[in-house]
Coordinates of C-alpha atoms and ligand atoms in Angstrom, one line a residue:
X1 CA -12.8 18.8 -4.1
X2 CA -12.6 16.5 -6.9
X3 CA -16.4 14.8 -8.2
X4 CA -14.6 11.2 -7.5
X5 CA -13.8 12.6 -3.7
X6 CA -17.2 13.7 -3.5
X7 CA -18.8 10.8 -4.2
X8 CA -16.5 8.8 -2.0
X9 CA -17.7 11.2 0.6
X10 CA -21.1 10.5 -0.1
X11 CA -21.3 7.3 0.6
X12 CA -22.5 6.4 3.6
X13 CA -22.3 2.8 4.5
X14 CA -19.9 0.3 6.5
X15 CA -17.6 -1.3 5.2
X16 CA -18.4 -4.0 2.7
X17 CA -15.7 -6.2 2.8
X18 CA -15.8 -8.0 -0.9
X19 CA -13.2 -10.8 -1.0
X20 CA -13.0 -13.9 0.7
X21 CA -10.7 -13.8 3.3
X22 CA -8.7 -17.7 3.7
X23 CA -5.6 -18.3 5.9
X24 CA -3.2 -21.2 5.1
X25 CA -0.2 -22.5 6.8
X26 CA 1.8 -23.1 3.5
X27 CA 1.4 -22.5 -0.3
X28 CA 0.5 -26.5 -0.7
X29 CA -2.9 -26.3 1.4
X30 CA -3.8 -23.1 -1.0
X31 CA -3.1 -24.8 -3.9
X32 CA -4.6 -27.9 -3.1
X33 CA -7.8 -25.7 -1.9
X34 CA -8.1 -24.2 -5.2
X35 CA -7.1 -26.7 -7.5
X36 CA -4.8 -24.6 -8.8
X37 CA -4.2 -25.7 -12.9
X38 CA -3.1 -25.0 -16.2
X39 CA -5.5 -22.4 -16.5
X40 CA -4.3 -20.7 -13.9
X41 CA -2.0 -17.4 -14.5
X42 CA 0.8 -17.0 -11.5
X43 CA 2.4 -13.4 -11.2
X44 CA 5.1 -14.1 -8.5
X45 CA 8.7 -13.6 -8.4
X46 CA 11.5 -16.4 -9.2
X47 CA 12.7 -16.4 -5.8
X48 CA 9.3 -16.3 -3.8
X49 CA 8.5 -19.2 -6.8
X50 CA 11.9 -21.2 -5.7
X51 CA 11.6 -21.8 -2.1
X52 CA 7.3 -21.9 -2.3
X53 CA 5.9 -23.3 -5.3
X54 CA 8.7 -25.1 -7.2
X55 CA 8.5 -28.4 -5.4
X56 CA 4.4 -28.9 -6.2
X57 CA 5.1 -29.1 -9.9
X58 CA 1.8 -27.5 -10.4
X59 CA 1.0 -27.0 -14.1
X60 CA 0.2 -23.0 -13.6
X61 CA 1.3 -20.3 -16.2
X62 CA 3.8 -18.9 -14.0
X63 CA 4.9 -15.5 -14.9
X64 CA 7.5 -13.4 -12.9
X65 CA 7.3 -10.0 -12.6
X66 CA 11.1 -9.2 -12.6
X67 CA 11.5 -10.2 -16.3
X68 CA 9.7 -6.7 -17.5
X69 CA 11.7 -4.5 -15.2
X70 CA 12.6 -3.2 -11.7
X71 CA 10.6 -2.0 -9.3
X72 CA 7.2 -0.5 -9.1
X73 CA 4.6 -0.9 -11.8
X74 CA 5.0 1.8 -15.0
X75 CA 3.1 2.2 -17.6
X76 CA 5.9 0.6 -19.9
X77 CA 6.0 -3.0 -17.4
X78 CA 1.8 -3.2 -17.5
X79 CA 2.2 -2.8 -21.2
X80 CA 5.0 -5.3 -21.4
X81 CA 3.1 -7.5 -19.2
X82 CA -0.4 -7.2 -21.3
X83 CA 2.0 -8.4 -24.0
X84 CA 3.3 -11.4 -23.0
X85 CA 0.7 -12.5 -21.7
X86 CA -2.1 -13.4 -24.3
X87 CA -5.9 -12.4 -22.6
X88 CA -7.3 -16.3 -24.0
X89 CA -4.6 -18.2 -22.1
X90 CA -5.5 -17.8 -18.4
X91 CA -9.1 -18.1 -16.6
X92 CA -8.1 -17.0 -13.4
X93 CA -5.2 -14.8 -11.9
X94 CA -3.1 -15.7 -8.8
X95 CA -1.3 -12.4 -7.3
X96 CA 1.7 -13.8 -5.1
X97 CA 3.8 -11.4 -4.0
X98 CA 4.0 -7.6 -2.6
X99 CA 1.9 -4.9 -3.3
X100 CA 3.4 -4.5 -6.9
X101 CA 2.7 -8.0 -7.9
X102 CA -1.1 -7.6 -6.6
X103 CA -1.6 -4.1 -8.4
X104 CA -0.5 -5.7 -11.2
X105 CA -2.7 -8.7 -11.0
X106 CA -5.8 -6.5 -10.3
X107 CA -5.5 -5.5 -14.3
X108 CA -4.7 -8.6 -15.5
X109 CA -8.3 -9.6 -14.4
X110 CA -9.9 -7.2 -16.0
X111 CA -10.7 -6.7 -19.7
X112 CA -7.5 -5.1 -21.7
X113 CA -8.0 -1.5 -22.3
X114 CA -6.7 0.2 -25.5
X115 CA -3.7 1.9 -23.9
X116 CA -2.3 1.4 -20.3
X117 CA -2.0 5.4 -20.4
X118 CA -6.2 5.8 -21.2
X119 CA -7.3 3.0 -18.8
X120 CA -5.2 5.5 -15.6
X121 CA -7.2 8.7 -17.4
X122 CA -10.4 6.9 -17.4
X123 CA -10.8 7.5 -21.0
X124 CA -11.2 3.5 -21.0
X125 CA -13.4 1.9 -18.6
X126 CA -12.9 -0.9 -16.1
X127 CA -14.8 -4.2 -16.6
X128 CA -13.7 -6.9 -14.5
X129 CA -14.2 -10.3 -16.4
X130 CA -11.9 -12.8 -14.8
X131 CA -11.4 -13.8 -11.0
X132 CA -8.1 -12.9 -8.8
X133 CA -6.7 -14.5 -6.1
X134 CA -4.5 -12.4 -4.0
X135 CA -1.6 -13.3 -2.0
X136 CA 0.5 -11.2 -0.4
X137 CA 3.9 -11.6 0.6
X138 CA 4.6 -8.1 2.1
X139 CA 3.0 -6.8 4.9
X140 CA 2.2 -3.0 4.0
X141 CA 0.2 -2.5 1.2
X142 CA -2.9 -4.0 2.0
X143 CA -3.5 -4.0 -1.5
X144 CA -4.9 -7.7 -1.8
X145 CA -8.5 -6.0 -0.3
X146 CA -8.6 -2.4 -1.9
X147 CA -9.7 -1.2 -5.3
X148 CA -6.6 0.4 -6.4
X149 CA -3.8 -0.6 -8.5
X150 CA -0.9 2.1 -8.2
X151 CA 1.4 2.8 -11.4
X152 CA 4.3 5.1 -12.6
X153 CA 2.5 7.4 -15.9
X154 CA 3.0 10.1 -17.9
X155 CA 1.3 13.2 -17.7
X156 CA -0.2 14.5 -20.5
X157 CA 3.3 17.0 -19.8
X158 CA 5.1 14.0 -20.5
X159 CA 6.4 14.0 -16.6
X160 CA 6.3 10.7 -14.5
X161 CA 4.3 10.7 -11.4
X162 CA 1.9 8.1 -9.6
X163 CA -1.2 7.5 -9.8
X164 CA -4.3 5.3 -8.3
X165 CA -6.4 3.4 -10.5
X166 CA -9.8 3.4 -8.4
X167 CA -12.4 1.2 -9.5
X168 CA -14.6 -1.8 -7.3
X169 CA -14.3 -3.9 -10.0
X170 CA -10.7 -4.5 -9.3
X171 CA -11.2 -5.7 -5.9
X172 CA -9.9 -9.2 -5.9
X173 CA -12.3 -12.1 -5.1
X174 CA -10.5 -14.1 -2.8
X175 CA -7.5 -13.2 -0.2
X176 CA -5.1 -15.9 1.2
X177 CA -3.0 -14.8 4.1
X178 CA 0.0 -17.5 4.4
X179 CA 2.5 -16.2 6.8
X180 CA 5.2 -18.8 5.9
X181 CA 5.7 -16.8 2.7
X182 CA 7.1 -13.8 4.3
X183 CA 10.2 -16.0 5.8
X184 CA 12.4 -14.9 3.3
X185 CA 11.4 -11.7 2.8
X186 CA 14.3 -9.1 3.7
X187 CA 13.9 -6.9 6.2
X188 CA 14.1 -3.4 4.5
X189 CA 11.1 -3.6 2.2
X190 CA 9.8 -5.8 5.5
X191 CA 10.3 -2.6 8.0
X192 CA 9.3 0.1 5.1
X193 CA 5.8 -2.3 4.1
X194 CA 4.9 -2.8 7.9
X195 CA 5.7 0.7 8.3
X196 CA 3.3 1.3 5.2
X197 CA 0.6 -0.6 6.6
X198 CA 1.1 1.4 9.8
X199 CA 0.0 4.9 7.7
X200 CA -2.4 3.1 6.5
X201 CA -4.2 2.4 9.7
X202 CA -3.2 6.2 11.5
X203 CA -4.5 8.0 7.6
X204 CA -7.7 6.0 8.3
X205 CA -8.2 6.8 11.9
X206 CA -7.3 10.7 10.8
X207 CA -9.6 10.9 8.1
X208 CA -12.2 13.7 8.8
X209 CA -15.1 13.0 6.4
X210 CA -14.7 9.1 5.4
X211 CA -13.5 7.5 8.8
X212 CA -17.0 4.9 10.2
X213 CA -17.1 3.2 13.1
X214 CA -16.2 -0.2 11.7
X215 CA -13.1 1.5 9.4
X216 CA -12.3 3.0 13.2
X217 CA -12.3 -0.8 14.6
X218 CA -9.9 -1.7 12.1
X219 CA -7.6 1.0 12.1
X220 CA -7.0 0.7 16.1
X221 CA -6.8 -3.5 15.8
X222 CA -4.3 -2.4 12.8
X223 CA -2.2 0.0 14.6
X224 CA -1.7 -2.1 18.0
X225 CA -0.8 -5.1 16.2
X226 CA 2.4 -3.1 14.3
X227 CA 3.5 -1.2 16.9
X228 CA 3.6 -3.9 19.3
X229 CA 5.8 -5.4 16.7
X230 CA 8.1 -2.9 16.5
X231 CA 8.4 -2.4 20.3
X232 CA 9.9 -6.1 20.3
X233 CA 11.5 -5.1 17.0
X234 CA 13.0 -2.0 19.1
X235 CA 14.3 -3.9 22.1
X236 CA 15.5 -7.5 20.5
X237 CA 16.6 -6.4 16.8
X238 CA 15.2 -7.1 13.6
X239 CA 14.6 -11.1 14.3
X240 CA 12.1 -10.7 16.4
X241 CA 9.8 -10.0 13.2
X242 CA 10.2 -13.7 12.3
X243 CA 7.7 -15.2 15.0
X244 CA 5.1 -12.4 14.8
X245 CA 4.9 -12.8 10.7
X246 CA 1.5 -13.6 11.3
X247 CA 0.5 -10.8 13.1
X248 CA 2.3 -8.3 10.5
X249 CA 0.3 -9.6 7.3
X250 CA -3.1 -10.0 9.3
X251 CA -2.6 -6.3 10.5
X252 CA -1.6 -4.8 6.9
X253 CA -5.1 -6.5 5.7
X254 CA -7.1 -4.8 8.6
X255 CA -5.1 -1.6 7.8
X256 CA -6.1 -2.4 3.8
X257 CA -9.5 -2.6 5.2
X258 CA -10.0 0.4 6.9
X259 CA -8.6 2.6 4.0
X260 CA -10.8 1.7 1.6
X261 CA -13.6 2.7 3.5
X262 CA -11.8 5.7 5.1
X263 CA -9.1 6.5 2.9
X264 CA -5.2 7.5 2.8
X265 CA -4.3 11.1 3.1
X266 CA -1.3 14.1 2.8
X267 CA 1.2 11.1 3.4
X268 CA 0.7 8.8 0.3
X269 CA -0.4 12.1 -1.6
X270 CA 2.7 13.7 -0.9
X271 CA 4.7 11.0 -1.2
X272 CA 3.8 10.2 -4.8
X273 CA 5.4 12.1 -6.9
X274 CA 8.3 11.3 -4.7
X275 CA 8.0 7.4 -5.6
X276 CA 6.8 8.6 -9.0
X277 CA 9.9 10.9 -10.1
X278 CA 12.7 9.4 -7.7
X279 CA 12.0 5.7 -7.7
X280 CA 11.9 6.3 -4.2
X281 CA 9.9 2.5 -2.5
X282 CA 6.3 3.3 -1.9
X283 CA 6.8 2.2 2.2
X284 CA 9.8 4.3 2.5
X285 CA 8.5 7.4 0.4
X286 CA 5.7 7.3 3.2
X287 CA 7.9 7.0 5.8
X288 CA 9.7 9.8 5.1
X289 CA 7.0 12.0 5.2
X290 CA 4.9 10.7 7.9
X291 CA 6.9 12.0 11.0
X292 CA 7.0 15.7 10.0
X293 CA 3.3 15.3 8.8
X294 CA 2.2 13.9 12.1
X295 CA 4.1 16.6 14.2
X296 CA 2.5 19.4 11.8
X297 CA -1.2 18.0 12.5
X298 CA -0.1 19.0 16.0
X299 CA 1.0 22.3 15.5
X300 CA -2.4 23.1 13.5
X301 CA -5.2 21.1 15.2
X302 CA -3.5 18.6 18.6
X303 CA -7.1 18.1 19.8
X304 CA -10.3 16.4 18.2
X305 CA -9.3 12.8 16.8
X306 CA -5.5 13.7 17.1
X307 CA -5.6 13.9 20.9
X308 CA -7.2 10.2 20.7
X309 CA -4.8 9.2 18.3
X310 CA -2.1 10.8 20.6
X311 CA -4.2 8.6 23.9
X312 CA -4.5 5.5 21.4
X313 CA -0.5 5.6 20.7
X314 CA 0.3 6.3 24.3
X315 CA -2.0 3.7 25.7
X316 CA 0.0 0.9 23.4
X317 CA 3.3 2.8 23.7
X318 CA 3.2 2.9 27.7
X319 CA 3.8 7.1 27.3
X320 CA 1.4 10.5 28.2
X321 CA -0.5 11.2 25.0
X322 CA 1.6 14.6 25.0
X323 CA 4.8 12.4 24.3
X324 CA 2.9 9.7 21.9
X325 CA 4.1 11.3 18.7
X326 CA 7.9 12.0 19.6
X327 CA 7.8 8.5 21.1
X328 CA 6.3 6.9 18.2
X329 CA 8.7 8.6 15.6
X330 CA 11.9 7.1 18.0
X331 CA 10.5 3.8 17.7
X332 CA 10.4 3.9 13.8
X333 CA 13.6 5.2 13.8
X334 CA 14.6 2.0 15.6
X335 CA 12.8 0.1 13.4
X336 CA 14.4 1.7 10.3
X337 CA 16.2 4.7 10.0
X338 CA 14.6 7.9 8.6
X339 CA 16.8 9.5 5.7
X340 CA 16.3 13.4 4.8
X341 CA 14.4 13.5 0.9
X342 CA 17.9 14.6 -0.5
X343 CA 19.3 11.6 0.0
X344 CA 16.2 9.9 -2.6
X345 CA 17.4 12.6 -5.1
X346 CA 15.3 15.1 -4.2
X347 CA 15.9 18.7 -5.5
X348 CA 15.5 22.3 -3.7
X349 CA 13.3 23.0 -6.8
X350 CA 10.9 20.1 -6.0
X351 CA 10.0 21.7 -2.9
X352 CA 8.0 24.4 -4.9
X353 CA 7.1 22.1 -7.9
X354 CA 5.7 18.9 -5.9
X355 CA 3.1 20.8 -4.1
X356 CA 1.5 21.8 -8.0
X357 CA 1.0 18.1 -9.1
X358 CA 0.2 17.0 -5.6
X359 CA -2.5 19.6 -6.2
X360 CA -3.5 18.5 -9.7
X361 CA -3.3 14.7 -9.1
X362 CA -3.6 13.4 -5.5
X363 CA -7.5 15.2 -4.9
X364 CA -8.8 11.6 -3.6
X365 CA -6.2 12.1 -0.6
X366 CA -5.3 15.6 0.0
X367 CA -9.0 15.8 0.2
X368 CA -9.0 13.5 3.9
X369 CA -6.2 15.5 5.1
X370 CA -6.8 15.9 9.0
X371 CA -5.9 19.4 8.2
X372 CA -6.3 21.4 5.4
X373 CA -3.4 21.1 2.9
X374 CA -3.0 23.9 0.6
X375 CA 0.8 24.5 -1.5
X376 CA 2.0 26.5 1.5
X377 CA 1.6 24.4 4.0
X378 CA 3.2 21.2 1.7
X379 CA 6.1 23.9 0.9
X380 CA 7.3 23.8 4.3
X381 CA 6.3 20.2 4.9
X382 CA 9.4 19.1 1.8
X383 CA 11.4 22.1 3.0
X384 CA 11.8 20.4 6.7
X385 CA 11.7 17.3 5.1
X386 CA 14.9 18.4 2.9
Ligands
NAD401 N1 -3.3 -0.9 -4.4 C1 -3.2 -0.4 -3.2 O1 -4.1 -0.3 -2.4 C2 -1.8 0.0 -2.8 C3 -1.6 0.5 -1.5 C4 -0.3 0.9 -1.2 C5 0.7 0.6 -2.0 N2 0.5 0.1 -3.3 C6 1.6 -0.2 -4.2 O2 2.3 -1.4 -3.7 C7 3.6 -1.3 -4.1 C8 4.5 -1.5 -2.9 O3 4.3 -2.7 -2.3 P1 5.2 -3.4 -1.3 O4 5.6 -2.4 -0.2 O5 4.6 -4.6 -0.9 O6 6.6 -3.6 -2.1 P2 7.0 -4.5 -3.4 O7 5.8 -5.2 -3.9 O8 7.7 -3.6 -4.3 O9 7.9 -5.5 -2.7 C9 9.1 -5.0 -2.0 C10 10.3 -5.9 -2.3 O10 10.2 -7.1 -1.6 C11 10.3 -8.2 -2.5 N3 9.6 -9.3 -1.9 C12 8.2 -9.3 -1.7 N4 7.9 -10.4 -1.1 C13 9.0 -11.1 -0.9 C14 9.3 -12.3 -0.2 N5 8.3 -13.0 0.4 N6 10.5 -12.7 -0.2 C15 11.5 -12.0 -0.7 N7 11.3 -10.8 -1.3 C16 10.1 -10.4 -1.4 C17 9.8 -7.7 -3.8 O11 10.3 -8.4 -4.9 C18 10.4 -6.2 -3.8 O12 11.7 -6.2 -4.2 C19 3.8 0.0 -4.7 O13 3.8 -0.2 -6.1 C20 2.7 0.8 -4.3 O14 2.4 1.9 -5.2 C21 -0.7 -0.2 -3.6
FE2_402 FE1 0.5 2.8 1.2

């Protein structure tokens, strides 16, 4: 294990949960709460900004994300970003937006680091100076209450793969849940974020050595919420989402909650270089992982906390616990159907070469696997993922 894990593991206490958590009903009430001004920096997207913000004619510093690139945050985009925008011309940062928009925002509060390569190999440290107001507009990542901001780097091999920037001092200060902005959002990265949030909450409950009672409480809230979503999902279609919006971003924050306490596991770390090499969306790169994962747990170790989980999933499910995982897996497959890895671009090749930089750069999860990983057992996990 990894000194970071170690420490992690350490650690003792509840939860502390360090931002303000607010709830409005529209993007006017939170402005209007915090006076947002010209001192304010917006990272948001044009068409979240359109149908939102547009009409208050607030004099913010908006900024959207989609001028420096596609996608999820790289090295190249934050330094593009850190560019552009001068350190002296905002006070205050306002994340609006999914997960990418508030990993983002978590550096731009804190004070610019030489390179964006040294600050993700801590050879620069992190020194939070300036406050950040998180708002998101997904419901998966839970990202707008952890302390980790998620990039695309280079290894010092010159390979691409993800990484976590992990650090309390990029916890944002405040949260704002405002349901009404996820109206617009499609329901793809909808399905794959809520099935995100979902991990989230099942990694958490899983998690041998980090999991307290209070990240327990949030995991289970976390878990019934979504998957009584996507049983209405799985009987009336995809619109049913719209009037349980609520519900979905409330849930991913409770899931956000419990895994920075308890931690994410073999799911995200194996899903990583994955997102990191094939552009495959963070949700989805989860998603197709999290099946097989679950049904391997099974095969290894189907009592201790995976015989609750299996109770937990058929109590909200209406199924035996010996049917909770198959069941569970249909009902995602409803909710969005699973492709095999080769269809992300996957190669035969990566099933022997992921395992070595899961190994050498996702210690902080592989380490609250519920069992064991070791290169062998994530060989076959790709290979039936194939
Ligand atoms: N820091 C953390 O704790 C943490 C945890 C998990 C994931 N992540 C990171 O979060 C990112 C994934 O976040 P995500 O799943 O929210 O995806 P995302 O931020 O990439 O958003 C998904 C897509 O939906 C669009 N979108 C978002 N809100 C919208 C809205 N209201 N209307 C219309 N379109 C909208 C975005 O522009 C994007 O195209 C990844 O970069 C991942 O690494 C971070
Ligand atoms: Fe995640």
């Amino acid at each position: 294990m990894d000194s970071f894990s170690a420490s992690l593991m350490k650690d003792k206490r509840e939860i502390i949960i360090a931002p303000t958590i607010y709830k409005f009903q529209n993007f006017g009430e939170f402005a209007q709460e915090f006076s947002l001004g010209k001192r304010d920096l917006v990272l948001t997207n044009e068409f979240i900004y359109k149908p939102f913000m547009e009409q208050y004619n607030l004099e913010c510093q908006y900024v959207f994300q989609e001028k420096f690139g596609a996608g999820e945050p790289s090295e190249e985009m934050i330094t593009a970003i850190f560019e552009a925008i001068p350190y002296d011309s905002y006070d205050r940062v306002v994340a609006i937006g999914g997960g990418a928009i508030m990993d983002l925002c978590k550096l731009l509060g804190i004070k610019r680091p030489s390179t964006v390569n040294n600050l993700y190999f801590k050879k620069d440290p992190v020194v939070h100076e300036k406050e950040v107001i998180a708002v998101p507009t997904t419901c998966g990542t839970g990202s707008e209450v952890t302390n980790i901001s998620v990039a695309i780097v280079h290894e010092p091999s010159g390979a691409t793969t993800k990484l976590g920037l992990v650090s309390d001092d990029i916890i944002p200060n405040k949260v704002c849940l405002i349901p009404d902005l996820l109206k617009t959002l499609p329901y793809k990265p909808f399905a794959s974020s809520a099935i995100d949030a979902l991990i989230h909450a099942t990694e958490s409950y899983l998690s041998p050595a980090r999991k307290t009672m209070t990240s327990e409480l949030f995991s289970v809230k976390a878990m019934e919420i979504i998957l009584e979503g996507f049983r209405r999902i799985g009987e009336n279609g995809p619109d049913a989402r719209l009037d349980y919006l609520e519900e979905f971003v409330t849930a991913s924050l409770y899931a956000g909650i419990a895994f920075l306490k308890a931690g994410c596991a073999t799911v995200h770390g194996m899903s990583f270089p994955l997102g990191g090499t094939y552009h495959v969306p963070h949700g989805e790169s989860n998603y197709a992982l999290f099946g097989k994962i679950l049904e391997i747990y099974d095969e290894y170790k189907p009592e201790g906390e995976l015989m609750n989980f299996k109770k937990l999933v058929g109590r909200i499910l209406g199924c035996d616990a010996k049917d909770a995982i198959p069941t569970l897996n249909a009902l995602l497959e409803k909710v969005l159907p699973l492709k095999p890895l080769h269809e992300y671009g996957f190669k035969e090749s990566d099933i022997k070469d992921f395992p070595v930089s899961v190994m050498e750069n996702q210690q902080r999860l592989i380490t609250n696997s519920y069992v064991p990983m070791t290169k062998e057992l994530m060989e076959r996990i790709y290979r039936e993922c194939f």
